[in-house]
Tab-separated table of C-alpha atoms in Angstrom:
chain	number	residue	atom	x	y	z
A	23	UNK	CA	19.213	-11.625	30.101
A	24	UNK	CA	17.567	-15.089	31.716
A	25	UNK	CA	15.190	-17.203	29.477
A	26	UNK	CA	11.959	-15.424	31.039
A	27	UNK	CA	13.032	-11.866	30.418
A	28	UNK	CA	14.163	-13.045	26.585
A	29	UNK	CA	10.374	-14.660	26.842
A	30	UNK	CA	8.952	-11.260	27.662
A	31	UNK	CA	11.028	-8.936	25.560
A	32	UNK	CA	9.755	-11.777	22.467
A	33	UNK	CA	6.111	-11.820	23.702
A	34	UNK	CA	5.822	-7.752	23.948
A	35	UNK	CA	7.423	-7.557	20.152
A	36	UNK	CA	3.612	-8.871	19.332
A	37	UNK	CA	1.135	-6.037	18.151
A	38	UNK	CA	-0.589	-4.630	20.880
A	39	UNK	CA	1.378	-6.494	23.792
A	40	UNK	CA	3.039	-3.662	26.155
A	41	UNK	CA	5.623	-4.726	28.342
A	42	UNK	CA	2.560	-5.352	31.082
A	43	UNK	CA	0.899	-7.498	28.700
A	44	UNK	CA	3.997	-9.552	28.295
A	45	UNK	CA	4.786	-10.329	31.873
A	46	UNK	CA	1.450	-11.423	32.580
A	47	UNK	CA	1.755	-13.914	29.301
A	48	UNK	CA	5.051	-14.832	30.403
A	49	UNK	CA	3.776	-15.932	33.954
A	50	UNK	CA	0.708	-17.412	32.442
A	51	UNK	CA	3.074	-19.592	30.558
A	52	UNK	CA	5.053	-20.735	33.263
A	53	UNK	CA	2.114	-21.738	35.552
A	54	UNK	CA	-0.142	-23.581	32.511
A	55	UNK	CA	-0.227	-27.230	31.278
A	56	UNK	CA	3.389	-27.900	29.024
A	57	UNK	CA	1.122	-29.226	26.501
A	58	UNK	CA	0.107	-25.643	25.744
A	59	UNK	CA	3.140	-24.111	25.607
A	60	UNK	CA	4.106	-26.857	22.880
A	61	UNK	CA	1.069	-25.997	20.809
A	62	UNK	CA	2.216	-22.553	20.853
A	63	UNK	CA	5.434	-22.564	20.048
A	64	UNK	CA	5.035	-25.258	17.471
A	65	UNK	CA	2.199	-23.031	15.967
A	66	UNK	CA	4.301	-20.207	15.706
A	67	UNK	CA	7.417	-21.798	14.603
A	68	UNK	CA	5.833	-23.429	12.031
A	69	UNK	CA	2.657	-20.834	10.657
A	70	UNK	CA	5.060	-19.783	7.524
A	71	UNK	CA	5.967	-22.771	6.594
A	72	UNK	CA	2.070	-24.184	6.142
A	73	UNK	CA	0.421	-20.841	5.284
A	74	UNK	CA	1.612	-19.433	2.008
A	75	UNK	CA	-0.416	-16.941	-0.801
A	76	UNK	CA	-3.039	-18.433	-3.277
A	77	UNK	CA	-1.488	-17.722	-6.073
A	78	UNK	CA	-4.891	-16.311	-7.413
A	79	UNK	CA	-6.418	-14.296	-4.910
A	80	UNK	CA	-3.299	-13.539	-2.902
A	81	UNK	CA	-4.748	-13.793	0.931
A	82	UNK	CA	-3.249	-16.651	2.927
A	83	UNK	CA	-3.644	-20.527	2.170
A	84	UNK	CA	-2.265	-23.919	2.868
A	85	UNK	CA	-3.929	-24.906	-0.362
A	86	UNK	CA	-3.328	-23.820	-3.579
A	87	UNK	CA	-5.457	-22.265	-5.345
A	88	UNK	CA	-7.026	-21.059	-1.854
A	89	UNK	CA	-10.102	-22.519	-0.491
A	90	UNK	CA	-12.138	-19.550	-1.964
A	91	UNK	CA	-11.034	-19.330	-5.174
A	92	UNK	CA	-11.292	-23.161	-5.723
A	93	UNK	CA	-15.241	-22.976	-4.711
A	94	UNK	CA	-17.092	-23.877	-7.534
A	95	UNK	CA	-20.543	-22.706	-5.250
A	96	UNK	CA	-19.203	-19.074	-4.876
A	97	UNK	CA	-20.269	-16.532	-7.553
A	98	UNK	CA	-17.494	-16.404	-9.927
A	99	UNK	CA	-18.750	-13.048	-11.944
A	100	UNK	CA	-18.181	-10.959	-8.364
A	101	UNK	CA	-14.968	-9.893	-7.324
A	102	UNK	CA	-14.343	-7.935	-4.165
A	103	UNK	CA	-10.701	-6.223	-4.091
A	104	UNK	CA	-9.350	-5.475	-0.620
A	105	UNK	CA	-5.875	-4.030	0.997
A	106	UNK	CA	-4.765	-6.945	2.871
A	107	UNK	CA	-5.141	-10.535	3.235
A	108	UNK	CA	-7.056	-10.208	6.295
A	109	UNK	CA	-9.576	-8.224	4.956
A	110	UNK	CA	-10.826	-11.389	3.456
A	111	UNK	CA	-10.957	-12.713	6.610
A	112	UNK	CA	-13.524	-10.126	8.180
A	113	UNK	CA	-15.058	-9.961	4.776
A	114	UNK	CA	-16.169	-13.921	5.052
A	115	UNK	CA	-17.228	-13.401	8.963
A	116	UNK	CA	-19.753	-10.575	7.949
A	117	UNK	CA	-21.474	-13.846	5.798
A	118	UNK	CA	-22.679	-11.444	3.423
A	119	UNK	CA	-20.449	-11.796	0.612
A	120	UNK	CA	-20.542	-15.273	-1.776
A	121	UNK	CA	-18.175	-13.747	-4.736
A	122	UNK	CA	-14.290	-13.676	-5.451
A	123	UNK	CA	-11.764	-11.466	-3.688
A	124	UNK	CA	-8.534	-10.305	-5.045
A	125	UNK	CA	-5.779	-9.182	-2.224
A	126	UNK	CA	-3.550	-5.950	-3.638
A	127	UNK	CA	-1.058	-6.361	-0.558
A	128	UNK	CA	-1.703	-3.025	0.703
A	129	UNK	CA	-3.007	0.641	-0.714
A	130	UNK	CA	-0.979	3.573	-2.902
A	131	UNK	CA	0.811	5.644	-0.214
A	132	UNK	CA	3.377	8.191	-2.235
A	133	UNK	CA	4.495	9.316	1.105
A	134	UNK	CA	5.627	6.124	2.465
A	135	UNK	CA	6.816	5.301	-1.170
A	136	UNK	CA	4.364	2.795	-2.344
A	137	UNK	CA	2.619	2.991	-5.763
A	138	UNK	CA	0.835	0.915	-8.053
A	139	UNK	CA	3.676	-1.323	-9.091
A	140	UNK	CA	4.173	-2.808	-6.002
A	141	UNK	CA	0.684	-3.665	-5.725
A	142	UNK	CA	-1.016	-6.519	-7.542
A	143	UNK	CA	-1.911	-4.592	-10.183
A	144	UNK	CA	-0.816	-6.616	-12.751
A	145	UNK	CA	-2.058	-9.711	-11.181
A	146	UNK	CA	-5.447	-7.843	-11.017
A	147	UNK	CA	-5.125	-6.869	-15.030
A	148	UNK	CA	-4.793	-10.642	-15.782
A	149	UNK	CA	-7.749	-11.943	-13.897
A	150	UNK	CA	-10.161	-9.163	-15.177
A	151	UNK	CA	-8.980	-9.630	-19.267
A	152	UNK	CA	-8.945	-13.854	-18.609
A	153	UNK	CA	-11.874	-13.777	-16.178
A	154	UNK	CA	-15.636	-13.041	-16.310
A	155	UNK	CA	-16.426	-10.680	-13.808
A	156	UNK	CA	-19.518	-8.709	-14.147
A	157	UNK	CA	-19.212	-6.402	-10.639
A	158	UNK	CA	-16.138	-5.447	-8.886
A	159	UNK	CA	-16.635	-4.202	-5.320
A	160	UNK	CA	-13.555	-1.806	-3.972
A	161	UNK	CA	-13.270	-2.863	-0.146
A	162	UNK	CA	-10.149	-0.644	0.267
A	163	UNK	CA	-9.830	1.252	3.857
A	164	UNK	CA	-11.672	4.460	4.462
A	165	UNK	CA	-8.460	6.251	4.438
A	166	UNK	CA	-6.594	8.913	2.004
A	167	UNK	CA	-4.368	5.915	0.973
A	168	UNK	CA	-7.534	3.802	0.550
A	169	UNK	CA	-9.776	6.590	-1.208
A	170	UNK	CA	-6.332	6.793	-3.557
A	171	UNK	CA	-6.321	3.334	-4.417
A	172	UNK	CA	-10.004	3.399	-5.253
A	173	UNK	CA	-9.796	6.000	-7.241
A	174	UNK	CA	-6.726	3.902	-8.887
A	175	UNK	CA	-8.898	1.056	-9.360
A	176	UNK	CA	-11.626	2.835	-11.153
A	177	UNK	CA	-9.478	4.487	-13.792
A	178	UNK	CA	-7.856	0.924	-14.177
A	179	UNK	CA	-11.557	-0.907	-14.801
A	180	UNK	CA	-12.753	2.096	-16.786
A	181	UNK	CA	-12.672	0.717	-20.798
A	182	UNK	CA	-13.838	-2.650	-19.239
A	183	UNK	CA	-17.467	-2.313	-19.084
A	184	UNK	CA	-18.049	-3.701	-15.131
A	185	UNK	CA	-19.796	-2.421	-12.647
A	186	UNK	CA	-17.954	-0.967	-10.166
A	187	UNK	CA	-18.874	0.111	-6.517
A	188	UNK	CA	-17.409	1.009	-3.443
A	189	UNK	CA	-18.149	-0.260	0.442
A	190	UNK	CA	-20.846	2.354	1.825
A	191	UNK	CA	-18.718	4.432	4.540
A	192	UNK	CA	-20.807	6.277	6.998
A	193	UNK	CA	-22.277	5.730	11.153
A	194	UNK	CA	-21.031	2.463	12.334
A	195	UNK	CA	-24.306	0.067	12.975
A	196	UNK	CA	-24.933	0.717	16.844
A	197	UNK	CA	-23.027	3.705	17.162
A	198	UNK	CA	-24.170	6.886	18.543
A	199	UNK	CA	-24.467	10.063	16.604
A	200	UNK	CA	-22.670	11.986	19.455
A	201	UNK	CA	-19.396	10.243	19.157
A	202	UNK	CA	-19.297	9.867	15.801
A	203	UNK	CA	-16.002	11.812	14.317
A	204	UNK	CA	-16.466	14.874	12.134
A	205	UNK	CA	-15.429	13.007	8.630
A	206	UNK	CA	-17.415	10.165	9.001
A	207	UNK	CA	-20.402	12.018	9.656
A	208	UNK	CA	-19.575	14.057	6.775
A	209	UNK	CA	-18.829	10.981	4.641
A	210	UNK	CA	-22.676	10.146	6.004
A	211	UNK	CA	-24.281	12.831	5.145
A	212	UNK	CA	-22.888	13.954	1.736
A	213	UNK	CA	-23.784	10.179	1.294
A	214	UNK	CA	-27.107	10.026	2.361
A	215	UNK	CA	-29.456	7.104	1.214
A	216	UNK	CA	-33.675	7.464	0.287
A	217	UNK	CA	-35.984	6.608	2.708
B	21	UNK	CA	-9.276	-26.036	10.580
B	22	UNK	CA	-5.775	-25.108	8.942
B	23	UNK	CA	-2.809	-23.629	10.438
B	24	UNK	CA	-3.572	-20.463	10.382
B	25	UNK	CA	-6.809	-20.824	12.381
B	26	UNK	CA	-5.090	-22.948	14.485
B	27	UNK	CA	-2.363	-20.223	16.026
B	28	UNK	CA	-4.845	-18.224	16.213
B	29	UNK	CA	-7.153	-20.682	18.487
B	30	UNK	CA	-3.715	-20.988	20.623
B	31	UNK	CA	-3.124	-17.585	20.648
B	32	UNK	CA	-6.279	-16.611	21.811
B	33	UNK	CA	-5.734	-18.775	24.989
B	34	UNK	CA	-3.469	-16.188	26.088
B	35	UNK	CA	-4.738	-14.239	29.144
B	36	UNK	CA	-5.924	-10.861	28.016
B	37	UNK	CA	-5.855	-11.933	24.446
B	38	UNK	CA	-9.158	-12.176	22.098
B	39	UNK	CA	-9.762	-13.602	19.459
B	40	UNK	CA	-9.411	-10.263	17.061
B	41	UNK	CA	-6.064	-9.970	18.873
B	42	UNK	CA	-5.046	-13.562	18.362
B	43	UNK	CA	-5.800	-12.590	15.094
B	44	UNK	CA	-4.061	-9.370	14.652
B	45	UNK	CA	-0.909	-10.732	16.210
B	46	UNK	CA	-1.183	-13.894	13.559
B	47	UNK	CA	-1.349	-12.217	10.292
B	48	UNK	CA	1.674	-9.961	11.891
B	49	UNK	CA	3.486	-13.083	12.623
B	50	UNK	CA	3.032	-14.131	8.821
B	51	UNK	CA	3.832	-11.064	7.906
B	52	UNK	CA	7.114	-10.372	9.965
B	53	UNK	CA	10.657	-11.788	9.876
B	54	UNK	CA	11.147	-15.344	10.057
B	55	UNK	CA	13.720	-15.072	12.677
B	56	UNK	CA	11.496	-13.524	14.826
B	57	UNK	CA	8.995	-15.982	14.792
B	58	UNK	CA	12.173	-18.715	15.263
B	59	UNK	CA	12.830	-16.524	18.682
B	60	UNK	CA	9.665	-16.365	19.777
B	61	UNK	CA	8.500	-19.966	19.438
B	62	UNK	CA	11.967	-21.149	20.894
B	63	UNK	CA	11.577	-19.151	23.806
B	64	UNK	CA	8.177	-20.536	24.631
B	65	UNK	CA	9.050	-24.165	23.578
B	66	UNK	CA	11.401	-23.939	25.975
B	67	UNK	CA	10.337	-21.699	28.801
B	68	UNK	CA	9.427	-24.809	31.154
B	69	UNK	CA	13.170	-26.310	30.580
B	70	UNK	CA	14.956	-23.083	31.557
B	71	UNK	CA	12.883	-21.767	34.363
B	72	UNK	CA	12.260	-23.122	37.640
B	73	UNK	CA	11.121	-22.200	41.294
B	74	UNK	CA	13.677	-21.517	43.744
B	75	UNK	CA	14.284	-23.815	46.308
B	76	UNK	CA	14.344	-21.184	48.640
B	77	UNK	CA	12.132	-18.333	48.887
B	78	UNK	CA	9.939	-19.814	45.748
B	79	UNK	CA	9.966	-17.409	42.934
B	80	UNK	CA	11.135	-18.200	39.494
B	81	UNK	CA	15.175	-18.609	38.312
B	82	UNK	CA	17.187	-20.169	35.974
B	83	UNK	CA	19.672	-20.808	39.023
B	84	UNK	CA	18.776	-22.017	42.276
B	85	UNK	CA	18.977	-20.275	44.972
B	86	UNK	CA	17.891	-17.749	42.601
B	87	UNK	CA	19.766	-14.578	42.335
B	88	UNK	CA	18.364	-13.024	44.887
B	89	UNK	CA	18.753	-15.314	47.863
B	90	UNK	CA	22.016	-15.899	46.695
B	91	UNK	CA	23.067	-11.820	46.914
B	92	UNK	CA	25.248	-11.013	49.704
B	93	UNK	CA	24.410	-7.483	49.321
B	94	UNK	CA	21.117	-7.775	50.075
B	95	UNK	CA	19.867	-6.997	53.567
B	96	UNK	CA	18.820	-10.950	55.182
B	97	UNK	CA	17.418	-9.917	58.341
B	98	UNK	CA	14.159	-8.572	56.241
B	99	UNK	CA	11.678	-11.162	54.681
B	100	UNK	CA	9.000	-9.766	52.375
B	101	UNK	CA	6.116	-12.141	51.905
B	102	UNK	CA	4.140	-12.365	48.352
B	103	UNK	CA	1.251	-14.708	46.674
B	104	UNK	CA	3.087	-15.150	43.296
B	105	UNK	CA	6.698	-15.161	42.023
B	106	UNK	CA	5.601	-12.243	39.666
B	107	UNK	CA	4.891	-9.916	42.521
B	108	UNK	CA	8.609	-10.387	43.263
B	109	UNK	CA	9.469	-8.981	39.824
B	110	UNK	CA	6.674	-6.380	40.602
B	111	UNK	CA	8.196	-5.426	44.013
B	112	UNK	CA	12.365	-5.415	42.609
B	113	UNK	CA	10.716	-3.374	39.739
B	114	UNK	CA	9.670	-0.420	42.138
B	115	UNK	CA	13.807	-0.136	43.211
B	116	UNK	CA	12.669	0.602	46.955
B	117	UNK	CA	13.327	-2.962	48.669
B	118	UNK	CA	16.585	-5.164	49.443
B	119	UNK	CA	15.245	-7.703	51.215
B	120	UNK	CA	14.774	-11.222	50.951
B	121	UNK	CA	11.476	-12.568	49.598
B	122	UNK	CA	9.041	-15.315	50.194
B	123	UNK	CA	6.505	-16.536	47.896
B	124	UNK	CA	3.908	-18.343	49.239
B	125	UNK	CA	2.052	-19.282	45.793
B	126	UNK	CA	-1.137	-18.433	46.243
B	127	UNK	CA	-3.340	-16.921	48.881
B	128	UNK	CA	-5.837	-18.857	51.381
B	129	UNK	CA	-9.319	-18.874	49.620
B	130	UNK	CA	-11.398	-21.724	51.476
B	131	UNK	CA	-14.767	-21.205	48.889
B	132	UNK	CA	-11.949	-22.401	46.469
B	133	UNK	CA	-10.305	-24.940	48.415
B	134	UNK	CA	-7.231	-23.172	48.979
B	135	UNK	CA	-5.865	-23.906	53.012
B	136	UNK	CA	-2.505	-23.067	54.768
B	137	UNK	CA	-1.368	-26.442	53.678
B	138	UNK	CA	-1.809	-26.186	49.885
B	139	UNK	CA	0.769	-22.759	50.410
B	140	UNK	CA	4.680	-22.621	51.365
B	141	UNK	CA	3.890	-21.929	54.821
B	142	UNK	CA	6.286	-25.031	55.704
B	143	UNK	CA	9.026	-23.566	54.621
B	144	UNK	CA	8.342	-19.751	55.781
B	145	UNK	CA	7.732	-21.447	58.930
B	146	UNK	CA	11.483	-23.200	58.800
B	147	UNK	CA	13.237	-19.932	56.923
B	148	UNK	CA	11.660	-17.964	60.240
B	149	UNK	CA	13.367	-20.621	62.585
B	150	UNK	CA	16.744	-21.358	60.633
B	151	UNK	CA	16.891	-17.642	59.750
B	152	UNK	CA	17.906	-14.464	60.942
B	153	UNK	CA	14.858	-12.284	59.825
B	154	UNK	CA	14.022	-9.241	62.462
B	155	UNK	CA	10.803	-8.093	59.990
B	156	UNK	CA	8.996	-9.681	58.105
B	157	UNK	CA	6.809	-6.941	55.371
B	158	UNK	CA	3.269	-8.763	54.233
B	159	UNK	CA	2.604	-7.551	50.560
B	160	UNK	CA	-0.454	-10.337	49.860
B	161	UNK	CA	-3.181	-8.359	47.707
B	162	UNK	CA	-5.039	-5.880	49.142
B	163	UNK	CA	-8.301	-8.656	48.643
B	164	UNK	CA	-10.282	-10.101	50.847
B	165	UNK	CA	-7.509	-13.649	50.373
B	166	UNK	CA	-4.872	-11.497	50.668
B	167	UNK	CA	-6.219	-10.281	53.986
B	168	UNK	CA	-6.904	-13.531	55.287
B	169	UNK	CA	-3.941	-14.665	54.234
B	170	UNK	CA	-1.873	-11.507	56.154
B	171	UNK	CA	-4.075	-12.714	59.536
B	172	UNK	CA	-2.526	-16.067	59.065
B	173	UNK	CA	0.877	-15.089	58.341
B	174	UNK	CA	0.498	-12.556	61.718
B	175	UNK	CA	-0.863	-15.542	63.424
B	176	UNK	CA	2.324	-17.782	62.412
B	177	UNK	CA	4.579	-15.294	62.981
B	178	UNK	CA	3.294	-13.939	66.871
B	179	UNK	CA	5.383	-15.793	69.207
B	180	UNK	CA	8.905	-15.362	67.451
B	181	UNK	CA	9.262	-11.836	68.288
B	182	UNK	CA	9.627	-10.409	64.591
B	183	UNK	CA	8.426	-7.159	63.948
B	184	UNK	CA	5.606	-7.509	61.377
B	185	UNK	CA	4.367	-5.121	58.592
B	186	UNK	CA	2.152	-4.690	55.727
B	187	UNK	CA	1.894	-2.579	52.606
B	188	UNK	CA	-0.359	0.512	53.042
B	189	UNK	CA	-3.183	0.412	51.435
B	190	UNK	CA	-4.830	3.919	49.995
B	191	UNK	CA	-5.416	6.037	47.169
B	192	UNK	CA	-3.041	5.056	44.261
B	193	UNK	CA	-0.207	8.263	43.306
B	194	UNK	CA	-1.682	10.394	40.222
B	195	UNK	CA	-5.046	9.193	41.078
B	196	UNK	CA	-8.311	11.235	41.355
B	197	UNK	CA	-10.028	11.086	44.580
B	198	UNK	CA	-13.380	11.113	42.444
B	199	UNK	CA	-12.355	7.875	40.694
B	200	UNK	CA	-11.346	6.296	43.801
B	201	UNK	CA	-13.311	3.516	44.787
B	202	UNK	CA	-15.559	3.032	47.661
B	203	UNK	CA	-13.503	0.559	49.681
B	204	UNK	CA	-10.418	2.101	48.905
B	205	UNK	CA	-11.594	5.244	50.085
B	206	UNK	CA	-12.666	3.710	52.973
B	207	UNK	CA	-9.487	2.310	53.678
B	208	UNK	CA	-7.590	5.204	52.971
B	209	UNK	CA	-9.573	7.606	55.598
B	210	UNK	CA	-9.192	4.662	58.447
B	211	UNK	CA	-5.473	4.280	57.735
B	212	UNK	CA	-4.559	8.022	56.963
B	213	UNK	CA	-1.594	8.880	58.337
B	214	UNK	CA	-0.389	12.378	60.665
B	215	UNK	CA	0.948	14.919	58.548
């Protein structure tokens, strides 16, 4: 195997990068400026050495405490619990949100053998009995292993006395009622607001 | 902007890569094995070192000739002519041709500056002379550069007695003659062929 086919077989290991993809990367590669190429590789070679986990929150940092939890301007009563670290991501792009997040590191899945101990869990205990949260909102997926997890946080916030509440699921903003699946128009209806 | 933005801002510059991609592929990367991440970056740090263009027929090799000039078993009296070295990947992919190859890096395109001089047709014209080609198979896109460019070539090549060819042009196999579009219709019902 020559250096450009090990470049293509690397490139199409990527998530969503088909063997097509690759080649045209590959070529792109070859034919661009070498200064690119070195900001590349040298910001893949080096991403897990610089980004690591807040140890509070749990999504990706270079700082410690993250950038987010170390904000004395956000509102430090709101937490908003998500799957994954890039949730928080998409979560702070909306520009809706001004609260705390805490990152579980994925969602209950029995079949695929992952349960509540290998979640932060514990981590999440801590920072509700040591912090001074008033609303927790569960951002978890719409999914079975999502709606589990919810359901997971719930019974774990029960005795605590804060609000809980869920993201709204339903049509997606722009959508059209035609192509909308079955269960989310289900999920829209049964969930229907005043108006 | 940290490190993480930063691969993803380098990522993005990818060709058919956005900038939820770029940021899909760099949570994976943090995610993944380090090793990978080693392989991948080396192989695009060094891409440029390894890989060059062929002194002969202009595609890209580790050795030069590459290995295709350089196979005996290969049939030399047939030259197939091509805009970029990946078309010569594109056409050795398909398994029908053992020929030799030309790349001509690019295609003439005068509203963007691009003349017979700024292509290889110096050295097709001095491979046509030193060599022993008896056809020579234009495969330049079927656009309007790659038609100007497969006058040219015909024009080059008239008084040395070589049979010339191009690739057909037509519907594409498993296509749907309603999807087709108009010029490719059209040039699939002036070329169609006795049957």
């Amino acid at each position: 195997m020559n250096a450009l086919e090990n470049l293509i077989r690397q490139l199409s290991r990527l998530p969503g990068v088909g063997a097509k993809s690759a080649t045209r990367m590959a070529y792109h590669l070859l034919k661009c400026d070498e200064s690119y190429n070195e900001k590349l590789s040298d910001a893949i070679g080096t991403i897990k050495e610089k980004i690591h986990k807040c140890s509070v929150c749990g999504s990706y940092t270079e700082t410690d405490p993250c950038e987010l939890c170390s904000d004395p301007k956000r509102d430090h009563t709101l937490l908003c619990i998500v799957e994954q670290p890039q949730d928080v991501m998409t979560i702070q792009n909306s520009g809706i949100y001004n609260g705390m997040y805490h990152v579980l590191g994925g969602a209950i899945d029995p079949l695929n053998g992952v349960g509540p101990e290998d979640l932060s869990f514990r981590e999440l205990r801590e920072r509700i009995k040591n912090g001074s949260f008033s609303e927790v909102i569960i951002a978890t997926n719409p999914t079975e292993e999502g709606d589990t997890t919810a359901l997971y946080i719930r019974h774990v916030l029960q005795d605590t006395g804060i609000t809980v509440s869920r993201l709204a699921a339903g049509l997606p903003i722009g959508g059209d009622l035609e192509y909308a699946d079955r269960l989310t128009l289900a999920r829209s209806i049964k969930g229907r607001v005043s108006f």
